[in-house]
Short mmCIF file of C-alpha atoms in Angstrom, two decimals:
data_model
loop_
_atom_site.label_atom_id
_atom_site.label_comp_id
_atom_site.label_asym_id
_atom_site.label_seq_id
_atom_site.Cartn_x
_atom_site.Cartn_y
_atom_site.Cartn_z
CA ILE A 1 191.55 144.74 112.70
CA MET A 2 191.25 142.23 115.55
CA THR A 3 193.10 138.96 115.05
CA ARG A 4 191.10 135.80 115.61
CA ASP A 5 191.78 134.04 118.92
CA TYR A 6 192.04 130.39 117.91
CA LYS A 7 192.24 129.34 121.56
CA ILE A 8 188.58 130.34 121.92
CA ASP A 9 187.64 128.39 118.78
CA ASN A 10 189.47 125.30 120.04
CA ILE A 11 187.81 125.42 123.46
CA LYS A 12 184.35 126.05 121.96
CA ALA A 13 184.84 122.99 119.72
CA ILE A 14 185.76 120.86 122.75
CA ALA A 15 182.72 122.13 124.66
CA MET A 16 180.42 121.45 121.70
CA MET A 17 181.56 117.85 121.37
CA LEU A 18 181.11 117.33 125.12
CA ILE A 19 177.59 118.77 125.00
CA ILE A 20 176.74 116.10 122.44
CA LEU A 21 178.34 113.51 124.73
CA ALA A 22 176.13 114.76 127.58
CA HIS A 23 173.04 113.60 125.68
CA CYS A 24 174.32 110.07 125.06
CA GLU A 25 173.62 108.52 128.51
CA PHE A 26 177.15 108.00 129.76
CA PRO A 27 177.79 106.92 133.38
CA LEU A 28 177.64 109.56 136.12
CA GLN A 29 181.44 109.66 136.49
CA VAL A 30 181.79 110.66 132.83
CA ASN A 31 179.01 113.23 133.13
CA ASN A 32 180.66 114.73 136.20
CA ALA A 33 183.94 115.10 134.32
CA ARG A 34 182.37 116.75 131.25
CA SER A 35 179.72 118.83 133.06
CA PHE A 36 181.63 122.09 132.48
CA ASP A 37 180.68 122.15 128.78
CA VAL A 38 177.72 124.58 128.74
CA ILE A 39 179.33 127.08 131.12
CA THR A 40 182.54 126.93 129.09
CA LEU A 41 180.61 127.58 125.88
CA VAL A 42 178.75 130.54 127.46
CA PHE A 43 182.02 131.92 128.86
CA MET A 44 183.81 131.71 125.51
CA SER A 45 180.84 133.22 123.66
CA THR A 46 180.90 136.18 126.07
CA LEU A 47 184.61 136.76 125.45
CA VAL A 48 183.99 137.40 121.74
CA VAL A 49 181.15 139.91 122.19
CA ASN A 50 182.11 143.10 120.38
CA PRO A 51 182.43 145.93 122.97
CA LYS A 52 181.17 148.59 120.54
CA TYR A 53 177.65 147.11 120.77
CA ILE A 54 177.74 147.47 124.56
CA ILE A 55 179.38 150.87 125.00
CA ASN A 56 177.23 152.70 122.46
CA LYS A 57 173.51 152.75 123.30
CA GLU A 58 172.43 153.37 119.72
CA ALA A 59 174.64 150.55 118.45
CA PHE A 60 173.16 148.22 121.07
CA LYS A 61 169.62 149.18 120.07
CA ARG A 62 170.44 148.42 116.43
CA LYS A 63 172.18 145.16 117.31
CA LEU A 64 169.50 143.83 119.69
CA PRO A 65 166.78 143.04 117.09
CA LYS A 66 169.39 141.36 114.86
CA ARG A 67 170.68 139.29 117.78
CA MET A 68 167.16 138.26 118.82
CA LYS A 69 166.33 137.33 115.24
CA ARG A 70 169.55 135.32 114.92
CA LEU A 71 168.74 133.39 118.11
CA LEU A 72 164.97 133.00 117.96
CA VAL A 73 164.15 132.49 114.27
CA PRO A 74 166.37 129.38 113.78
CA THR A 75 165.17 128.04 117.14
CA ILE A 76 161.51 128.39 116.16
CA ILE A 77 162.11 126.80 112.74
CA PHE A 78 164.10 123.96 114.32
CA SER A 79 161.50 123.42 117.06
CA VAL A 80 158.63 123.20 114.55
CA CYS A 81 160.61 120.73 112.40
CA MET A 82 161.53 118.63 115.44
CA ILE A 83 157.93 118.56 116.70
CA ILE A 84 156.65 117.48 113.27
CA PHE A 85 159.39 114.84 113.05
CA GLN A 86 158.61 113.44 116.51
CA TRP A 87 154.87 113.56 115.82
CA GLY A 88 155.42 111.51 112.66
CA VAL A 89 157.58 108.93 114.45
CA TYR A 90 155.32 108.59 117.48
CA THR A 91 152.20 108.40 115.29
CA ARG A 92 153.83 105.66 113.23
CA VAL A 93 154.62 103.51 116.29
CA GLY A 94 151.36 104.29 118.08
CA ARG A 95 152.94 106.22 120.98
CA LEU A 96 151.70 109.77 120.38
CA ASP A 97 151.24 110.05 124.15
CA LEU A 98 155.02 110.56 124.41
CA LEU A 99 154.66 113.95 122.69
CA SER A 100 152.81 115.99 125.32
CA LEU A 101 151.40 119.49 125.01
CA LYS A 102 153.41 120.50 128.08
CA THR A 103 156.65 119.50 126.37
CA ILE A 104 155.73 121.55 123.30
CA VAL A 105 154.90 124.58 125.46
CA ASN A 106 158.22 124.18 127.32
CA THR A 107 160.02 124.13 123.98
CA PHE A 108 158.65 127.46 122.74
CA LEU A 109 159.23 129.02 126.18
CA LEU A 110 162.88 127.87 126.01
CA CYS A 111 162.59 125.76 129.16
CA GLU A 112 164.11 122.42 130.12
CA ASP A 113 162.04 119.23 129.76
CA SER A 114 161.51 120.33 126.17
CA ILE A 115 162.13 119.10 122.64
CA GLY A 116 165.66 119.54 121.38
CA TYR A 117 167.44 121.07 124.41
CA VAL A 118 166.55 124.60 123.27
CA TRP A 119 166.76 125.98 126.83
CA VAL A 120 170.35 127.08 126.19
CA ILE A 121 169.13 129.71 123.67
CA LYS A 122 167.46 131.50 126.57
CA ILE A 123 170.89 131.86 128.23
CA PHE A 124 172.45 133.60 125.24
CA LEU A 125 169.40 135.86 124.94
CA ILE A 126 169.37 136.90 128.62
CA ASN A 127 173.14 137.43 128.67
CA PHE A 128 173.07 139.70 125.63
CA LEU A 129 170.14 141.71 127.02
CA CYS A 130 172.07 142.25 130.27
CA MET A 131 175.47 142.91 128.67
CA PRO A 132 175.30 146.74 129.07
CA LEU A 133 174.58 146.26 132.79
CA ILE A 134 177.47 143.79 133.13
CA TYR A 135 179.75 146.24 131.30
CA TYR A 136 178.71 149.05 133.67
CA ILE A 137 179.35 146.92 136.78
CA VAL A 138 182.79 145.82 135.59
CA LYS A 139 183.83 149.37 134.64
CA ARG A 140 182.36 150.89 137.82
CA TRP A 141 183.85 148.37 140.26
CA LYS A 142 187.09 147.05 138.76
CA GLY A 143 188.89 146.22 142.01
CA LEU A 144 189.45 142.57 142.95
CA PHE A 145 187.74 143.11 146.31
CA TYR A 146 184.60 144.43 144.63
CA HIS A 147 184.66 141.57 142.15
CA ILE A 148 184.84 138.91 144.89
CA VAL A 149 182.05 140.66 146.83
CA ILE A 150 179.87 140.77 143.70
CA LEU A 151 180.58 137.09 142.92
CA LEU A 152 179.87 135.96 146.49
CA GLY A 153 176.79 138.16 146.71
CA SER A 154 175.46 136.80 143.41
CA CYS A 155 176.03 133.18 144.49
CA ILE A 156 174.39 133.77 147.90
CA LEU A 157 171.44 135.51 146.21
CA TYR A 158 171.11 132.57 143.83
CA VAL A 159 171.07 130.04 146.70
CA ILE A 160 168.50 132.09 148.66
CA LEU A 161 166.21 132.38 145.64
CA PHE A 162 166.61 128.66 144.95
CA LEU A 163 165.64 127.79 148.55
CA VAL A 164 162.60 130.09 148.33
CA TYR A 165 161.59 128.42 145.09
CA LYS A 166 161.99 124.88 146.53
CA LYS A 167 160.09 125.78 149.70
CA PHE A 168 157.15 127.73 148.32
CA LEU A 169 156.94 127.68 144.51
CA SER A 170 158.18 124.37 143.10
CA GLU A 171 154.73 122.76 142.83
CA ASN A 172 153.34 125.48 140.55
CA TYR A 173 153.98 125.08 136.81
CA LEU A 174 153.84 128.83 136.08
CA CYS A 175 156.30 129.51 138.92
CA TRP A 176 158.56 126.79 137.54
CA ILE A 177 158.64 128.58 134.18
CA ILE A 178 159.13 132.11 135.50
CA PHE A 179 161.18 131.51 138.63
CA HIS A 180 163.15 128.34 138.01
CA GLU A 181 163.66 128.44 134.25
CA TRP A 182 164.06 132.16 133.61
CA ILE A 183 165.06 133.91 136.86
CA LEU A 184 167.22 131.23 138.54
CA CYS A 185 168.70 129.77 135.38
CA GLY A 186 169.25 133.24 133.98
CA LEU A 187 171.01 134.45 137.14
CA LEU A 188 173.38 131.46 137.25
CA TYR A 189 174.60 132.04 133.70
CA LEU A 190 174.68 135.82 134.17
CA ILE A 191 177.33 135.13 136.83
CA VAL A 192 179.27 133.29 134.11
CA ALA A 193 178.90 136.19 131.68
CA TYR A 194 179.99 138.68 134.35
CA GLU A 195 182.99 136.50 135.22
CA ALA A 196 183.97 136.28 131.54
CA PHE A 197 183.70 140.01 131.02
CA TYR A 198 185.73 140.73 134.16
CA PHE A 199 188.37 138.20 133.10
CA LYS A 200 188.61 139.91 129.71
CA ASN A 201 188.96 143.42 131.13
CA VAL A 202 190.92 143.00 134.39
CA ILE A 203 194.31 141.30 133.93
CA GLN A 204 194.97 140.87 137.68
CA TRP A 205 192.10 138.40 138.01
CA LYS A 206 194.03 135.85 135.93
CA LYS A 207 196.33 135.30 138.94
CA TYR A 208 193.55 134.44 141.38
CA ASN A 209 190.57 133.03 139.42
CA ILE A 210 191.38 129.30 139.81
CA PHE A 211 192.28 129.80 143.49
CA TYR A 212 188.98 131.59 144.19
CA TRP A 213 186.79 129.04 142.43
CA GLY A 214 188.83 126.24 144.02
CA ILE A 215 187.86 127.54 147.47
CA ILE A 216 184.19 127.69 146.43
CA LEU A 217 184.39 124.14 145.07
CA ALA A 218 186.04 122.87 148.27
CA ILE A 219 183.31 124.50 150.38
CA THR A 220 180.55 122.87 148.32
CA ILE A 221 182.22 119.45 148.64
CA LEU A 222 182.39 119.88 152.44
CA VAL A 223 178.78 121.06 152.66
CA TYR A 224 177.34 118.48 150.23
CA ARG A 225 179.75 115.74 151.38
CA ASN A 226 179.80 114.77 147.75
CA PHE A 227 181.30 115.73 144.39
CA SER A 228 178.75 115.55 141.61
CA PRO A 229 178.58 118.74 139.51
CA ALA A 230 176.44 117.00 136.88
CA LEU A 231 173.69 116.40 139.46
CA ASP A 232 174.24 119.77 141.16
CA LYS A 233 173.39 121.47 137.86
CA ARG A 234 169.73 120.73 138.55
CA SER A 235 170.00 121.48 142.26
CA PHE A 236 171.82 124.35 144.00
CA GLY A 237 174.19 124.81 141.06
CA ILE A 238 177.14 126.35 142.94
CA GLN A 239 179.34 123.23 142.81
CA TYR A 240 178.49 122.89 139.12
CA LEU A 241 179.43 126.56 138.60
CA ALA A 242 182.69 126.39 140.57
CA TYR A 243 183.89 123.17 138.91
CA SER A 244 183.02 124.49 135.45
CA MET A 245 184.87 127.76 136.02
CA ILE A 246 187.99 125.92 137.21
CA VAL A 247 188.05 123.66 134.15
CA THR A 248 187.34 126.63 131.85
CA TYR A 249 190.32 128.55 133.24
CA LEU A 250 192.53 125.46 133.02
CA LEU A 251 191.55 125.05 129.37
CA LEU A 252 192.47 128.69 128.75
CA LYS A 253 195.92 127.91 130.16
CA ILE A 254 196.62 124.63 128.36
CA VAL A 255 194.78 124.81 125.02
CA PRO A 256 197.09 126.36 122.39
CA ASN A 257 196.23 129.50 120.46
CA LYS A 258 196.90 127.65 117.23
CA ARG A 259 194.62 127.41 114.22
CA ASN A 260 192.93 124.06 113.79
CA ARG A 261 190.66 123.97 110.75
CA ILE A 262 188.25 121.45 112.28
CA CYS A 263 187.94 123.34 115.57
CA VAL A 264 187.45 126.69 113.80
CA TRP A 265 184.74 125.15 111.61
CA ILE A 266 182.95 123.58 114.60
CA SER A 267 183.19 126.87 116.51
CA LYS A 268 181.67 128.87 113.64
CA ASN A 269 178.89 126.31 113.14
CA SER A 270 178.33 125.40 116.79
CA MET A 271 174.67 126.45 116.97
CA ALA A 272 173.75 124.63 113.74
CA ILE A 273 175.49 121.50 115.06
CA TYR A 274 173.61 121.93 118.33
CA TYR A 275 170.26 121.97 116.55
CA ILE A 276 171.01 119.07 114.20
CA HIS A 277 172.51 116.73 116.80
CA THR A 278 169.14 116.43 118.57
CA PHE A 279 167.67 114.52 115.60
CA PHE A 280 170.40 111.89 115.92
CA ILE A 281 169.96 111.75 119.71
CA PHE A 282 166.21 111.26 119.30
CA ILE A 283 166.61 108.40 116.82
CA LEU A 284 169.48 106.61 118.57
CA GLY A 285 168.08 107.25 122.04
CA ASN A 286 164.74 105.70 121.14
CA GLY A 287 166.57 102.82 119.49
CA ARG A 288 168.43 102.26 122.77
CA SER A 289 165.13 102.25 124.69
CA VAL A 290 163.34 99.87 122.29
CA LEU A 291 166.25 97.41 122.25
CA ASN A 292 166.91 97.92 125.99
CA ILE A 293 170.63 98.51 125.44
CA GLN A 294 172.57 99.37 128.60
CA SER A 295 176.14 99.58 127.42
CA ILE A 296 178.80 102.26 127.47
CA TYR A 297 179.93 100.98 124.07
CA PHE A 298 176.58 101.99 122.62
CA SER A 299 176.98 105.42 124.27
CA ILE A 300 180.36 105.82 122.57
CA PHE A 301 178.83 104.68 119.26
CA GLU A 302 175.91 107.11 119.74
CA TRP A 303 178.26 110.00 120.48
CA PHE A 304 180.48 109.26 117.47
CA ILE A 305 177.60 108.89 115.01
CA THR A 306 175.82 111.97 116.37
CA ALA A 307 178.90 114.19 116.29
CA LEU A 308 180.00 113.01 112.84
CA GLY A 309 176.50 112.99 111.36
CA SER A 310 175.70 116.47 112.66
CA CYS A 311 178.90 117.92 111.22
CA VAL A 312 178.31 116.22 107.86
CA LEU A 313 174.73 117.51 107.59
CA VAL A 314 175.74 121.05 108.58
CA GLY A 315 178.56 120.90 106.03
CA LEU A 316 176.13 119.81 103.30
CA TYR A 317 173.69 122.56 104.28
CA ASN A 318 176.45 125.17 104.13
CA ARG A 319 177.53 123.96 100.69
CA ILE A 320 173.97 124.02 99.31
CA LYS A 321 173.40 127.46 100.84
CA SER A 322 176.67 128.76 99.36
CA LYS A 323 175.80 127.52 95.86
CA PHE A 324 172.31 129.00 96.14
CA MET A 325 173.69 132.38 97.22
CA GLN A 326 176.25 132.33 94.37
CA LYS A 327 173.53 131.54 91.86
CA LYS A 328 171.35 134.30 93.28
CA LYS A 329 174.25 136.79 93.07
CA TYR A 330 175.03 135.70 89.49
CA THR A 331 171.37 136.14 88.48
CA ARG A 332 171.30 139.61 90.04
CA GLU A 333 174.45 140.63 88.16
CA ILE A 334 172.92 139.47 84.86
CA ASP A 335 169.73 141.44 85.58
CA ASN A 336 171.73 144.53 86.41
CA ALA A 337 173.74 144.13 83.19
CA LYS A 338 170.54 143.91 81.13
CA GLU A 339 169.18 147.07 82.73
CA ARG A 340 172.37 148.92 81.84
#
């Protein structure tokens, strides 16, 4: 029986709270500092993937539909609820023009510029689909030299594809969906998944990972003549990637492997919190716009209310669900007793 790694839970909880902070309109300096959150969450989620579903083809085939259902069904339900909610609000205030058909399409295609930040679900889906390939690459080329070549090659390929997209394809909406949102975005976070899997399976890499990504970060600062990983996330992405990997590895060094009930709970319920927090962001964000509030104190207030409110609602949902399941189990036992 594998023991639970509480370090991963603690780091996932930190990343989740920072993702909420990212949606609360903090100054650029704050966003730069916390911009590692999504990559850290993807990295940690990859670390806990059960190897038996990757090694065994039949096990992977059985797991894949369950994984897709677990990712897509809640996302579809949430998206429909969020669209109805926004339609009701915008209809009430006479601004239905703010809910565009394009935004709705983007939502169900798991793209950015959508309702509820559902683009991140696409990352988990692509990474799981490609996990057998990542496993094969790591097992086939374990050496540090091969790993660095694969990392550099992947980053160079990403930059080339990004330049091709910007030069020839960026004006086309269909190309934006296929090339920018699925191919480019997918490739960037596949690098993260590959890095996580290599880190998990090759102990020697732990000596050099921060040094390697530090060199990459230094190169991007020299080339860009700027440090802004939050903005780079929507541009080339390599500075964003390098900075995020450095912070992720630092967190793995400094965050204790000690059970914290709150962090474990947030980690287990991270996706539910992610869905729910968007309702708070929508309400408070529109309130900020209507009242024309430009204050970091409101951003702090928005983050606190959103984080607390999301956790409370998820907790209530879990309690109601638990009582319903207990009642259902009790009813089934009574029925079985009557049949006997």
